[in-house]
PDB file of C-alpha atoms in Angstrom:
ATOM      1  CA  MET N   1      -0.362  -0.035   0.319  1.00 43.00           C
ATOM      2  CA  ILE N   2       1.681   3.344  -1.168  1.00 47.00           C
ATOM      3  CA  ALA N   3       1.280   5.591   1.417  1.00 47.00           C
ATOM      4  CA  PRO N   4      -0.795   9.088   1.292  1.00 48.00           C
ATOM      5  CA  GLN N   5       2.251  11.878  -0.283  1.00 48.00           C
ATOM      6  CA  PRO N   6       1.596  15.477   2.356  1.00 46.00           C
ATOM      7  CA  PRO N   7      -0.155  17.410  -0.650  1.00 46.00           C
ATOM      8  CA  ALA N   8       2.217  20.288  -2.435  1.00 45.00           C
ATOM      9  CA  THR N   9       3.649  23.299  -1.915  1.00 44.00           C
ATOM     10  CA  PRO N  10       1.855  24.964  -5.638  1.00 45.00           C
ATOM     11  CA  ALA N  11       4.146  26.393  -8.130  1.00 45.00           C
ATOM     12  CA  PRO N  12       3.772  30.951  -7.286  1.00 48.00           C
ATOM     13  CA  SER N  13       2.478  32.609 -10.577  1.00 50.00           C
ATOM     14  CA  ARG N  14       3.428  34.425 -13.408  1.00 67.00           C
ATOM     15  CA  THR N  15       0.201  35.767 -13.774  1.00 84.00           C
ATOM     16  CA  VAL N  16      -0.203  39.207 -11.806  1.00 92.00           C
ATOM     17  CA  ARG N  17      -3.628  39.367 -10.286  1.00 94.00           C
ATOM     18  CA  LYS N  18      -3.494  41.026  -6.567  1.00 96.00           C
ATOM     19  CA  ALA N  19      -2.778  44.278  -5.500  1.00 97.00           C
ATOM     20  CA  VAL N  20      -2.633  45.768  -1.495  1.00 97.00           C
ATOM     21  CA  VAL N  21      -3.297  49.006  -1.137  1.00 97.00           C
ATOM     22  CA  PRO N  22      -1.806  50.032   2.674  1.00 94.00           C
ATOM     23  CA  ALA N  23      -4.885  52.568   4.145  1.00 91.00           C
ATOM     24  CA  ALA N  24      -4.010  52.648   7.302  1.00 88.00           C
ATOM     25  CA  GLY N  25      -2.291  55.307   8.221  1.00 84.00           C
ATOM     26  CA  LEU N  26      -3.915  57.758  10.547  1.00 81.00           C
ATOM     27  CA  GLY N  27      -3.592  61.771   8.272  1.00 83.00           C
ATOM     28  CA  THR N  28      -1.433  63.799  10.718  1.00 86.00           C
ATOM     29  CA  ARG N  29      -1.014  66.655   7.879  1.00 90.00           C
ATOM     30  CA  PHE N  30      -4.731  67.215   7.254  1.00 90.00           C
ATOM     31  CA  LEU N  31      -5.581  67.247  10.771  1.00 91.00           C
ATOM     32  CA  PRO N  32      -8.118  68.177  12.270  1.00 92.00           C
ATOM     33  CA  ALA N  33     -10.414  67.246   8.998  1.00 91.00           C
ATOM     34  CA  THR N  34      -8.570  63.627   9.440  1.00 90.00           C
ATOM     35  CA  LYS N  35     -10.061  63.155  12.478  1.00 90.00           C
ATOM     36  CA  ALA N  36     -13.145  61.197  12.193  1.00 89.00           C
ATOM     37  CA  THR N  37     -12.293  61.154   8.138  1.00 91.00           C
ATOM     38  CA  PRO N  38      -9.985  59.420   6.864  1.00 91.00           C
ATOM     39  CA  LYS N  39      -7.015  61.135   4.462  1.00 91.00           C
ATOM     40  CA  GLU N  40      -7.171  58.244   2.045  1.00 93.00           C
ATOM     41  CA  MET N  41     -11.673  58.683   1.485  1.00 93.00           C
ATOM     42  CA  LEU N  42     -10.879  62.963   1.005  1.00 94.00           C
ATOM     43  CA  PRO N  43     -12.145  63.925  -2.231  1.00 94.00           C
ATOM     44  CA  VAL N  44     -10.615  64.387  -5.117  1.00 95.00           C
ATOM     45  CA  VAL N  45     -13.332  66.578  -7.045  1.00 95.00           C
ATOM     46  CA  ASP N  46     -15.908  63.813  -6.433  1.00 94.00           C
ATOM     47  CA  LYS N  47     -13.976  60.547  -5.823  1.00 95.00           C
ATOM     48  CA  PRO N  48     -11.908  59.844  -2.715  1.00 95.00           C
ATOM     49  CA  ALA N  49      -8.794  59.362  -3.754  1.00 94.00           C
ATOM     50  CA  ILE N  50      -8.188  55.846  -2.809  1.00 95.00           C
ATOM     51  CA  GLN N  51     -10.809  55.162  -5.297  1.00 96.00           C
ATOM     52  CA  TYR N  52      -9.048  56.779  -8.105  1.00 96.00           C
ATOM     53  CA  VAL N  53      -6.070  53.949  -6.599  1.00 96.00           C
ATOM     54  CA  VAL N  54      -8.056  51.335  -7.460  1.00 97.00           C
ATOM     55  CA  GLU N  55      -9.450  52.454 -10.489  1.00 96.00           C
ATOM     56  CA  GLU N  56      -5.053  52.386 -11.055  1.00 96.00           C
ATOM     57  CA  ALA N  57      -4.936  48.858 -10.591  1.00 96.00           C
ATOM     58  CA  ALA N  58      -7.923  47.438 -11.970  1.00 96.00           C
ATOM     59  CA  ALA N  59      -7.156  48.789 -15.653  1.00 95.00           C
ATOM     60  CA  ALA N  60      -4.390  47.284 -14.769  1.00 95.00           C
ATOM     61  CA  GLY N  61      -6.134  44.276 -15.408  1.00 94.00           C
ATOM     62  CA  LEU N  62      -5.752  43.248 -11.309  1.00 96.00           C
ATOM     63  CA  ASP N  63      -9.248  41.799 -10.618  1.00 93.00           C
ATOM     64  CA  ASP N  64      -8.462  41.467  -6.746  1.00 97.00           C
ATOM     65  CA  VAL N  65      -7.645  43.756  -4.227  1.00 97.00           C
ATOM     66  CA  LEU N  66      -6.379  43.401  -0.445  1.00 97.00           C
ATOM     67  CA  MET N  67      -6.545  46.817   1.304  1.00 96.00           C
ATOM     68  CA  VAL N  68      -4.572  47.194   4.439  1.00 95.00           C
ATOM     69  CA  THR N  69      -6.308  49.471   6.700  1.00 93.00           C
ATOM     70  CA  GLY N  70      -7.001  50.760  10.666  1.00 88.00           C
ATOM     71  CA  ARG N  71      -9.023  51.417  13.291  1.00 83.00           C
ATOM     72  CA  HIS N  72     -11.917  54.359  12.505  1.00 84.00           C
ATOM     73  CA  LYS N  73     -10.734  53.430   8.381  1.00 89.00           C
ATOM     74  CA  ARG N  74     -14.695  51.648   8.337  1.00 91.00           C
ATOM     75  CA  ALA N  75     -15.826  53.954   6.457  1.00 94.00           C
ATOM     76  CA  ILE N  76     -13.351  53.181   3.415  1.00 94.00           C
ATOM     77  CA  GLU N  77     -14.855  49.822   3.743  1.00 94.00           C
ATOM     78  CA  ASP N  78     -18.235  50.815   3.166  1.00 94.00           C
ATOM     79  CA  HIS N  79     -17.223  53.014  -0.437  1.00 95.00           C
ATOM     80  CA  PHE N  80     -16.414  50.356  -1.775  1.00 95.00           C
ATOM     81  CA  ASP N  81     -19.472  48.328  -0.739  1.00 94.00           C
ATOM     82  CA  HIS N  82     -23.432  48.389  -2.046  1.00 93.00           C
ATOM     83  CA  ALA N  83     -25.362  50.898  -0.782  1.00 93.00           C
ATOM     84  CA  PHE N  84     -28.965  49.302  -0.790  1.00 93.00           C
ATOM     85  CA  GLU N  85     -31.222  52.453   0.079  1.00 94.00           C
ATOM     86  CA  LEU N  86     -28.857  55.600  -2.241  1.00 95.00           C
ATOM     87  CA  GLU N  87     -28.629  52.556  -5.054  1.00 95.00           C
ATOM     88  CA  GLN N  88     -33.432  52.176  -4.352  1.00 95.00           C
ATOM     89  CA  ALA N  89     -33.933  55.987  -3.899  1.00 96.00           C
ATOM     90  CA  LEU N  90     -31.515  57.216  -6.598  1.00 95.00           C
ATOM     91  CA  ALA N  91     -32.956  53.896  -9.045  1.00 96.00           C
ATOM     92  CA  ALA N  92     -36.542  55.369  -8.030  1.00 95.00           C
ATOM     93  CA  LYS N  93     -35.142  58.427  -9.358  1.00 94.00           C
ATOM     94  CA  GLY N  94     -34.219  57.546 -12.401  1.00 95.00           C
ATOM     95  CA  ASP N  95     -30.707  58.900 -12.336  1.00 95.00           C
ATOM     96  CA  THR N  96     -28.961  56.821 -14.305  1.00 95.00           C
ATOM     97  CA  ALA N  97     -25.931  58.447 -13.956  1.00 94.00           C
ATOM     98  CA  ARG N  98     -25.749  58.562 -10.742  1.00 95.00           C
ATOM     99  CA  LEU N  99     -26.330  55.460  -9.277  1.00 95.00           C
ATOM    100  CA  ASP N 100     -23.680  54.273 -11.771  1.00 95.00           C
ATOM    101  CA  ALA N 101     -21.701  56.479 -10.126  1.00 94.00           C
ATOM    102  CA  VAL N 102     -22.534  54.941  -6.577  1.00 95.00           C
ATOM    103  CA  ARG N 103     -22.385  50.787  -7.790  1.00 95.00           C
ATOM    104  CA  ASP N 104     -18.391  51.699  -9.332  1.00 95.00           C
ATOM    105  CA  PRO N 105     -16.558  51.780  -6.153  1.00 95.00           C
ATOM    106  CA  ALA N 106     -18.031  46.982  -5.667  1.00 93.00           C
ATOM    107  CA  ARG N 107     -17.590  47.061  -9.298  1.00 94.00           C
ATOM    108  CA  LEU N 108     -14.220  47.983  -9.653  1.00 95.00           C
ATOM    109  CA  ALA N 109     -12.786  44.316  -8.412  1.00 94.00           C
ATOM    110  CA  ASP N 110     -12.964  41.950  -6.061  1.00 95.00           C
ATOM    111  CA  ILE N 111     -11.745  44.581  -2.792  1.00 96.00           C
ATOM    112  CA  HIS N 112     -10.772  42.546   1.049  1.00 96.00           C
ATOM    113  CA  HIS N 113      -9.557  43.902   3.604  1.00 95.00           C
ATOM    114  CA  VAL N 114      -7.147  42.723   5.978  1.00 94.00           C
ATOM    115  CA  ARG N 115      -6.967  45.580   9.633  1.00 92.00           C
ATOM    116  CA  GLN N 116      -3.146  46.577  10.547  1.00 90.00           C
ATOM    117  CA  GLY N 117      -3.402  45.864  14.437  1.00 82.00           C
ATOM    118  CA  ASP N 118      -0.114  47.714  14.922  1.00 81.00           C
ATOM    119  CA  PRO N 119       1.402  51.284  13.145  1.00 77.00           C
ATOM    120  CA  LEU N 120       4.601  49.017  11.751  1.00 85.00           C
ATOM    121  CA  GLY N 121       5.268  50.815   9.082  1.00 88.00           C
ATOM    122  CA  LEU N 122       5.087  50.131   5.350  1.00 92.00           C
ATOM    123  CA  GLY N 123       6.662  47.104   5.740  1.00 93.00           C
ATOM    124  CA  HIS N 124       4.224  45.784   8.064  1.00 94.00           C
ATOM    125  CA  ALA N 125       1.468  46.828   6.490  1.00 94.00           C
ATOM    126  CA  VAL N 126       2.539  44.906   3.287  1.00 95.00           C
ATOM    127  CA  LEU N 127       3.224  41.416   5.622  1.00 95.00           C
ATOM    128  CA  CYS N 128      -0.172  42.100   6.950  1.00 94.00           C
ATOM    129  CA  ALA N 129      -1.484  41.167   3.334  1.00 96.00           C
ATOM    130  CA  ARG N 130       0.814  37.567   3.320  1.00 95.00           C
ATOM    131  CA  ASN N 131      -1.963  34.804   4.311  1.00 95.00           C
ATOM    132  CA  HIS N 132      -4.271  36.809   1.029  1.00 96.00           C
ATOM    133  CA  VAL N 133      -1.186  37.519  -1.630  1.00 95.00           C
ATOM    134  CA  GLY N 134      -0.230  33.025  -1.048  1.00 94.00           C
ATOM    135  CA  ASN N 135       2.535  32.223  -3.461  1.00 93.00           C
ATOM    136  CA  GLN N 136       2.201  34.788  -5.835  1.00 94.00           C
ATOM    137  CA  PRO N 137       3.515  38.049  -7.513  1.00 95.00           C
ATOM    138  CA  PHE N 138       1.308  40.664  -6.578  1.00 97.00           C
ATOM    139  CA  ALA N 139       1.783  44.856  -6.540  1.00 97.00           C
ATOM    140  CA  VAL N 140       1.440  47.827  -3.886  1.00 97.00           C
ATOM    141  CA  LEU N 141      -0.422  51.554  -4.960  1.00 97.00           C
ATOM    142  CA  LEU N 142       0.009  53.396  -1.851  1.00 94.00           C
ATOM    143  CA  GLY N 143      -3.866  54.709  -1.112  1.00 86.00           C
ATOM    144  CA  ASP N 144      -2.353  58.615  -0.944  1.00 85.00           C
ATOM    145  CA  ASP N 145      -0.551  58.228  -4.184  1.00 88.00           C
ATOM    146  CA  LEU N 146      -3.066  59.131  -6.943  1.00 93.00           C
ATOM    147  CA  ILE N 147      -0.862  58.229 -10.789  1.00 94.00           C
ATOM    148  CA  ASP N 148      -2.418  60.650 -13.026  1.00 92.00           C
ATOM    149  CA  PRO N 149      -5.807  58.406 -15.008  1.00 90.00           C
ATOM    150  CA  ARG N 150      -3.742  59.078 -18.511  1.00 90.00           C
ATOM    151  CA  GLU N 151      -0.533  57.746 -17.167  1.00 94.00           C
ATOM    152  CA  THR N 152       0.045  53.917 -18.049  1.00 93.00           C
ATOM    153  CA  LEU N 153       2.417  53.144 -15.208  1.00 96.00           C
ATOM    154  CA  LEU N 154       1.982  49.773 -13.656  1.00 96.00           C
ATOM    155  CA  SER N 155       1.151  48.540 -16.854  1.00 95.00           C
ATOM    156  CA  ARG N 156       5.002  49.185 -17.929  1.00 95.00           C
ATOM    157  CA  MET N 157       5.871  48.089 -14.469  1.00 96.00           C
ATOM    158  CA  LEU N 158       4.338  44.683 -15.359  1.00 96.00           C
ATOM    159  CA  GLU N 159       5.228  43.618 -18.673  1.00 93.00           C
ATOM    160  CA  VAL N 160       9.004  44.794 -16.918  1.00 94.00           C
ATOM    161  CA  ARG N 161       8.105  41.907 -15.330  1.00 93.00           C
ATOM    162  CA  ASP N 162       7.264  39.295 -16.655  1.00 91.00           C
ATOM    163  CA  ARG N 163      10.169  39.709 -18.320  1.00 88.00           C
ATOM    164  CA  HIS N 164      12.462  39.876 -15.790  1.00 86.00           C
ATOM    165  CA  ALA N 165      12.705  38.223 -12.333  1.00 78.00           C
ATOM    166  CA  GLY N 166      12.339  39.814  -9.451  1.00 89.00           C
ATOM    167  CA  SER N 167      10.518  42.701  -8.031  1.00 94.00           C
ATOM    168  CA  VAL N 168       9.635  46.185  -9.667  1.00 96.00           C
ATOM    169  CA  VAL N 169       9.901  49.298  -8.359  1.00 96.00           C
ATOM    170  CA  ALA N 170       8.188  52.829  -9.809  1.00 96.00           C
ATOM    171  CA  LEU N 171      11.478  55.535 -10.287  1.00 96.00           C
ATOM    172  CA  MET N 172      11.540  58.630 -10.356  1.00 94.00           C
ATOM    173  CA  GLU N 173      13.975  61.954 -10.657  1.00 92.00           C
ATOM    174  CA  VAL N 174      13.507  65.002  -8.077  1.00 90.00           C
ATOM    175  CA  ASP N 175      15.673  67.838  -6.968  1.00 87.00           C
ATOM    176  CA  PRO N 176      18.275  66.651  -4.477  1.00 85.00           C
ATOM    177  CA  ALA N 177      16.779  68.858  -2.494  1.00 84.00           C
ATOM    178  CA  GLN N 178      13.448  66.669  -1.990  1.00 85.00           C
ATOM    179  CA  SER N 179      15.984  63.636  -2.017  1.00 84.00           C
ATOM    180  CA  HIS N 180      15.643  62.963   2.359  1.00 82.00           C
ATOM    181  CA  LEU N 181      11.717  62.565   1.433  1.00 84.00           C
ATOM    182  CA  TYR N 182      11.960  59.396  -0.138  1.00 86.00           C
ATOM    183  CA  GLY N 183      13.848  56.127  -0.392  1.00 86.00           C
ATOM    184  CA  CYS N 184      15.691  57.130  -3.531  1.00 91.00           C
ATOM    185  CA  ALA N 185      17.733  54.105  -5.005  1.00 91.00           C
ATOM    186  CA  ALA N 186      21.673  53.162  -6.372  1.00 90.00           C
ATOM    187  CA  VAL N 187      20.581  52.002  -9.692  1.00 91.00           C
ATOM    188  CA  GLU N 188      22.727  50.110 -12.883  1.00 91.00           C
ATOM    189  CA  ALA N 189      21.533  51.069 -17.195  1.00 91.00           C
ATOM    190  CA  THR N 190      20.331  48.613 -18.772  1.00 90.00           C
ATOM    191  CA  GLY N 191      19.204  48.121 -22.601  1.00 84.00           C
ATOM    192  CA  GLU N 192      16.104  50.397 -22.375  1.00 89.00           C
ATOM    193  CA  ASP N 193      15.750  54.242 -21.415  1.00 88.00           C
ATOM    194  CA  ASP N 194      12.672  54.101 -18.971  1.00 93.00           C
ATOM    195  CA  VAL N 195      13.746  50.507 -17.448  1.00 94.00           C
ATOM    196  CA  VAL N 196      17.959  50.178 -14.374  1.00 93.00           C
ATOM    197  CA  ARG N 197      18.096  48.240 -12.214  1.00 93.00           C
ATOM    198  CA  VAL N 198      18.335  48.621  -8.567  1.00 94.00           C
ATOM    199  CA  THR N 199      21.731  48.020  -6.876  1.00 92.00           C
ATOM    200  CA  GLY N 200      20.430  49.144  -3.701  1.00 89.00           C
ATOM    201  CA  LEU N 201      17.675  51.109  -1.919  1.00 88.00           C
ATOM    202  CA  VAL N 202      18.461  54.151   1.207  1.00 86.00           C
ATOM    203  CA  GLU N 203      15.227  54.989   2.509  1.00 84.00           C
ATOM    204  CA  LYS N 204      14.825  59.604   3.511  1.00 86.00           C
ATOM    205  CA  PRO N 205      19.357  58.922   3.014  1.00 87.00           C
ATOM    206  CA  ALA N 206      20.421  63.003   4.945  1.00 85.00           C
ATOM    207  CA  PRO N 207      20.865  65.385   2.924  1.00 84.00           C
ATOM    208  CA  GLY N 208      23.519  64.921   0.016  1.00 83.00           C
ATOM    209  CA  THR N 209      24.046  61.278   0.609  1.00 86.00           C
ATOM    210  CA  ALA N 210      21.113  60.640  -1.568  1.00 86.00           C
ATOM    211  CA  PRO N 211      22.550  57.432  -3.698  1.00 87.00           C
ATOM    212  CA  SER N 212      21.160  58.847  -7.070  1.00 89.00           C
ATOM    213  CA  ARG N 213      18.883  61.227  -7.944  1.00 90.00           C
ATOM    214  CA  TYR N 214      16.132  58.296  -7.762  1.00 92.00           C
ATOM    215  CA  ALA N 215      13.137  58.534  -5.379  1.00 92.00           C
ATOM    216  CA  VAL N 216      11.364  55.603  -5.118  1.00 92.00           C
ATOM    217  CA  ILE N 217       7.455  56.315  -5.481  1.00 93.00           C
ATOM    218  CA  GLY N 218       4.251  54.516  -4.675  1.00 92.00           C
ATOM    219  CA  ARG N 219       4.007  51.516  -7.018  1.00 96.00           C
ATOM    220  CA  TYR N 220       6.114  48.028  -6.349  1.00 97.00           C
ATOM    221  CA  VAL N 221       5.928  44.515  -8.287  1.00 97.00           C
ATOM    222  CA  LEU N 222       6.967  41.997  -4.928  1.00 96.00           C
ATOM    223  CA  GLU N 223       7.338  38.286  -6.051  1.00 94.00           C
ATOM    224  CA  PRO N 224       6.136  36.657  -3.174  1.00 94.00           C
ATOM    225  CA  ALA N 225      10.670  36.154  -1.616  1.00 93.00           C
ATOM    226  CA  VAL N 226      10.339  39.857  -0.544  1.00 94.00           C
ATOM    227  CA  PHE N 227       7.473  38.528   2.648  1.00 95.00           C
ATOM    228  CA  ASP N 228      10.462  36.375   4.417  1.00 94.00           C
ATOM    229  CA  VAL N 229      12.715  38.217   4.372  1.00 93.00           C
ATOM    230  CA  LEU N 230      10.726  41.499   6.388  1.00 94.00           C
ATOM    231  CA  GLU N 231      10.300  39.452   8.815  1.00 91.00           C
ATOM    232  CA  ARG N 232      13.189  39.117  10.036  1.00 91.00           C
ATOM    233  CA  THR N 233      13.874  43.192   9.311  1.00 87.00           C
ATOM    234  CA  PRO N 234      13.937  44.517  12.057  1.00 83.00           C
ATOM    235  CA  PRO N 235      11.778  48.216  12.621  1.00 81.00           C
ATOM    236  CA  GLY N 236      14.886  50.885  10.747  1.00 77.00           C
ATOM    237  CA  ARG N 237      14.072  54.617  10.137  1.00 76.00           C
ATOM    238  CA  GLY N 238      12.092  55.924  12.697  1.00 74.00           C
ATOM    239  CA  GLY N 239      11.024  52.626  14.647  1.00 76.00           C
ATOM    240  CA  GLU N 240       9.724  50.913  11.890  1.00 82.00           C
ATOM    241  CA  ILE N 241       9.771  48.303   9.799  1.00 89.00           C
ATOM    242  CA  GLN N 242      10.742  50.256   6.231  1.00 88.00           C
ATOM    243  CA  LEU N 243       9.902  47.741   2.503  1.00 92.00           C
ATOM    244  CA  THR N 244      12.724  49.791   1.774  1.00 89.00           C
ATOM    245  CA  ASP N 245      15.127  47.967   4.088  1.00 89.00           C
ATOM    246  CA  ALA N 246      13.268  45.109   2.695  1.00 91.00           C
ATOM    247  CA  LEU N 247      14.523  45.619  -1.229  1.00 92.00           C
ATOM    248  CA  GLN N 248      17.627  46.418  -0.404  1.00 89.00           C
ATOM    249  CA  ARG N 249      17.963  42.854   0.798  1.00 89.00           C
ATOM    250  CA  LEU N 250      15.774  41.699  -2.481  1.00 90.00           C
ATOM    251  CA  ALA N 251      18.219  44.826  -4.238  1.00 89.00           C
ATOM    252  CA  ALA N 252      21.200  42.326  -3.152  1.00 84.00           C
ATOM    253  CA  GLY N 253      19.907  40.080  -4.742  1.00 81.00           C
ATOM    254  CA  GLY N 254      20.308  41.142  -8.509  1.00 79.00           C
ATOM    255  CA  THR N 255      16.649  40.613  -8.475  1.00 85.00           C
ATOM    256  CA  VAL N 256      14.683  43.906  -8.357  1.00 92.00           C
ATOM    257  CA  HIS N 257      14.663  46.375 -11.377  1.00 95.00           C
ATOM    258  CA  GLY N 258      13.259  49.669 -11.706  1.00 95.00           C
ATOM    259  CA  VAL N 259      10.884  51.469 -14.862  1.00 96.00           C
ATOM    260  CA  VAL N 260      11.872  55.783 -14.553  1.00 96.00           C
ATOM    261  CA  PHE N 261       8.353  57.153 -14.376  1.00 95.00           C
ATOM    262  CA  SER N 262       8.554  60.883 -16.217  1.00 92.00           C
ATOM    263  CA  GLY N 263       4.738  61.312 -16.175  1.00 92.00           C
ATOM    264  CA  LEU N 264       2.112  62.362 -14.077  1.00 93.00           C
ATOM    265  CA  ARG N 265       2.384  61.784  -9.764  1.00 93.00           C
ATOM    266  CA  TYR N 266       0.036  63.351  -7.243  1.00 91.00           C
ATOM    267  CA  ASP N 267       1.619  63.546  -4.532  1.00 88.00           C
ATOM    268  CA  THR N 268      -2.651  63.338  -2.162  1.00 89.00           C
ATOM    269  CA  GLY N 269      -0.942  63.295   1.979  1.00 86.00           C
ATOM    270  CA  ASP N 270       0.605  67.040   1.380  1.00 88.00           C
ATOM    271  CA  LYS N 271      -1.773  70.186   1.386  1.00 92.00           C
ATOM    272  CA  ALA N 272      -0.403  72.325  -1.106  1.00 93.00           C
ATOM    273  CA  ASP N 273      -0.581  68.908  -3.612  1.00 92.00           C
ATOM    274  CA  TYR N 274      -3.609  67.763  -2.956  1.00 94.00           C
ATOM    275  CA  LEU N 275      -4.796  70.811  -3.717  1.00 96.00           C
ATOM    276  CA  ARG N 276      -3.397  71.259  -6.996  1.00 94.00           C
ATOM    277  CA  THR N 277      -4.498  67.680  -7.947  1.00 94.00           C
ATOM    278  CA  VAL N 278      -7.797  68.683  -7.539  1.00 96.00           C
ATOM    279  CA  VAL N 279      -7.489  71.624  -9.760  1.00 96.00           C
ATOM    280  CA  ARG N 280      -5.681  69.894 -12.549  1.00 94.00           C
ATOM    281  CA  LEU N 281      -7.813  66.756 -12.173  1.00 95.00           C
ATOM    282  CA  ALA N 282     -11.005  69.157 -12.407  1.00 96.00           C
ATOM    283  CA  CYS N 283      -9.140  70.804 -14.929  1.00 95.00           C
ATOM    284  CA  ALA N 284      -9.027  67.336 -17.434  1.00 93.00           C
ATOM    285  CA  ARG N 285     -13.179  67.076 -17.192  1.00 93.00           C
ATOM    286  CA  PRO N 286     -14.913  67.289 -20.139  1.00 95.00           C
ATOM    287  CA  ASP N 287     -17.654  68.467 -18.043  1.00 95.00           C
ATOM    288  CA  LEU N 288     -15.957  70.378 -15.616  1.00 96.00           C
ATOM    289  CA  GLY N 289     -12.721  71.919 -17.392  1.00 96.00           C
ATOM    290  CA  PRO N 290     -14.049  74.569 -19.519  1.00 96.00           C
ATOM    291  CA  GLY N 291     -16.577  76.140 -17.776  1.00 97.00           C
ATOM    292  CA  PHE N 292     -13.285  75.379 -14.815  1.00 97.00           C
ATOM    293  CA  THR N 293     -10.482  76.160 -16.692  1.00 97.00           C
ATOM    294  CA  HIS N 294     -11.548  79.442 -17.469  1.00 97.00           C
ATOM    295  CA  TRP N 295     -12.636  81.058 -14.268  1.00 96.00           C
ATOM    296  CA  LEU N 296      -9.433  79.863 -13.239  1.00 96.00           C
ATOM    297  CA  ARG N 297      -7.473  82.218 -16.195  1.00 95.00           C
ATOM    298  CA  GLU N 298      -9.416  85.349 -14.679  1.00 94.00           C
ATOM    299  CA  PHE N 299      -8.907  84.560 -10.808  1.00 94.00           C
ATOM    300  CA  VAL N 300      -5.329  83.837 -11.111  1.00 93.00           C
ATOM    301  CA  ALA N 301      -5.309  87.336 -13.729  1.00 91.00           C
ATOM    302  CA  GLY N 302      -5.922  89.693 -10.428  1.00 91.00           C
ATOM    303  CA  LEU N 303      -4.555  88.054  -7.874  1.00 89.00           C
ATOM    304  CA  PRO N 304      -1.636  90.278  -6.463  1.00 88.00           C
ATOM    305  CA  ALA N 305       2.138  89.858  -8.065  1.00 75.00           C
ATOM    306  CA  ALA N 306       3.658  87.097  -5.241  1.00 63.00           C
ATOM    307  CA  THR N 307       7.410  86.045  -4.726  1.00 52.00           C
ATOM    308  CA  ALA N 308       7.465  83.041  -6.255  1.00 50.00           C
ATOM    309  CA  GLY N 309       7.574  80.231  -3.788  1.00 54.00           C
ATOM    310  CA  PRO N 310       9.163  77.199  -3.729  1.00 51.00           C
ATOM    311  CA  GLU N 311       9.471  74.984  -7.228  1.00 49.00           C
ATOM    312  CA  ASP N 312       6.666  72.081  -7.777  1.00 48.00           C
ATOM    313  CA  HIS N 313       9.027  68.584  -6.603  1.00 47.00           C
ATOM    314  CA  HIS N 314       6.322  67.492  -9.090  1.00 47.00           C
ATOM    315  CA  ARG N 315       5.409  67.503 -12.760  1.00 45.00           C
ATOM    316  CA  ALA N 316       3.082  69.568 -13.762  1.00 40.00           C
ATOM    317  CA  ALA N 317       0.340  69.011 -16.143  1.00 41.00           C
TER     318      ALA N 317
END
């Protein structure tokens, strides 16, 4: 009699279908607005910021999205669920446009939620996704870091990942004076203009010590091997488990590539850039843009001359 064999560990899939959206931060830069409202739910024109992120994942073919949330983030779960009473009221009025807008968030993808019990950093938030992701590659999209809907950064990262073993991070060239705000990468050229091999990473380097002008922005495509590395990664800068530190270990093995992005990206976790984001995306809307742009020109023309402030470190629309 042949003894039964233990079930084999499933082979890792090469197709990326899952996305993880860390959204557990306290949003202290937006207090008091975020005292009772998650920062990811602040409206950008007429949609919360996090909906743009989920739409980006869905547009790239990722149909399984895990939200890593925290306490007082129930509004995020509710937004991506059905609102039966509201839907019934709109249907009774025959208001199909608003009905579709209300239903769309729940139809974008198969959306799940898990809570990050302790605020131990981005690396820990990603580690909270391990049971859901399993032995599969996955994308990570930060909940307050928006890529303009007209861009195709995530799709390009998935293409690069299909052709190279390992993980892929999004990189953007920044002013050296801003390098201390980001994780920064040491890189080597490849045969493609927008693809580099990442040889090292430093989380928020001290001024003047960044290994390059390339900063890591909030898009990653990761191999499941990152979970084992994160479990062994001690707290780093700020006493938190940093995803950058785990990627540094993977990069030392030559398994991390970067896609250099030069398009439109918005940091809605920053007050000034949040305001710029609302203006830019409103101007791009066919239903709002013409009238709003006309008003904006008149408003700006009527402002008194002012001394120029610090240069915007994000690419302008």
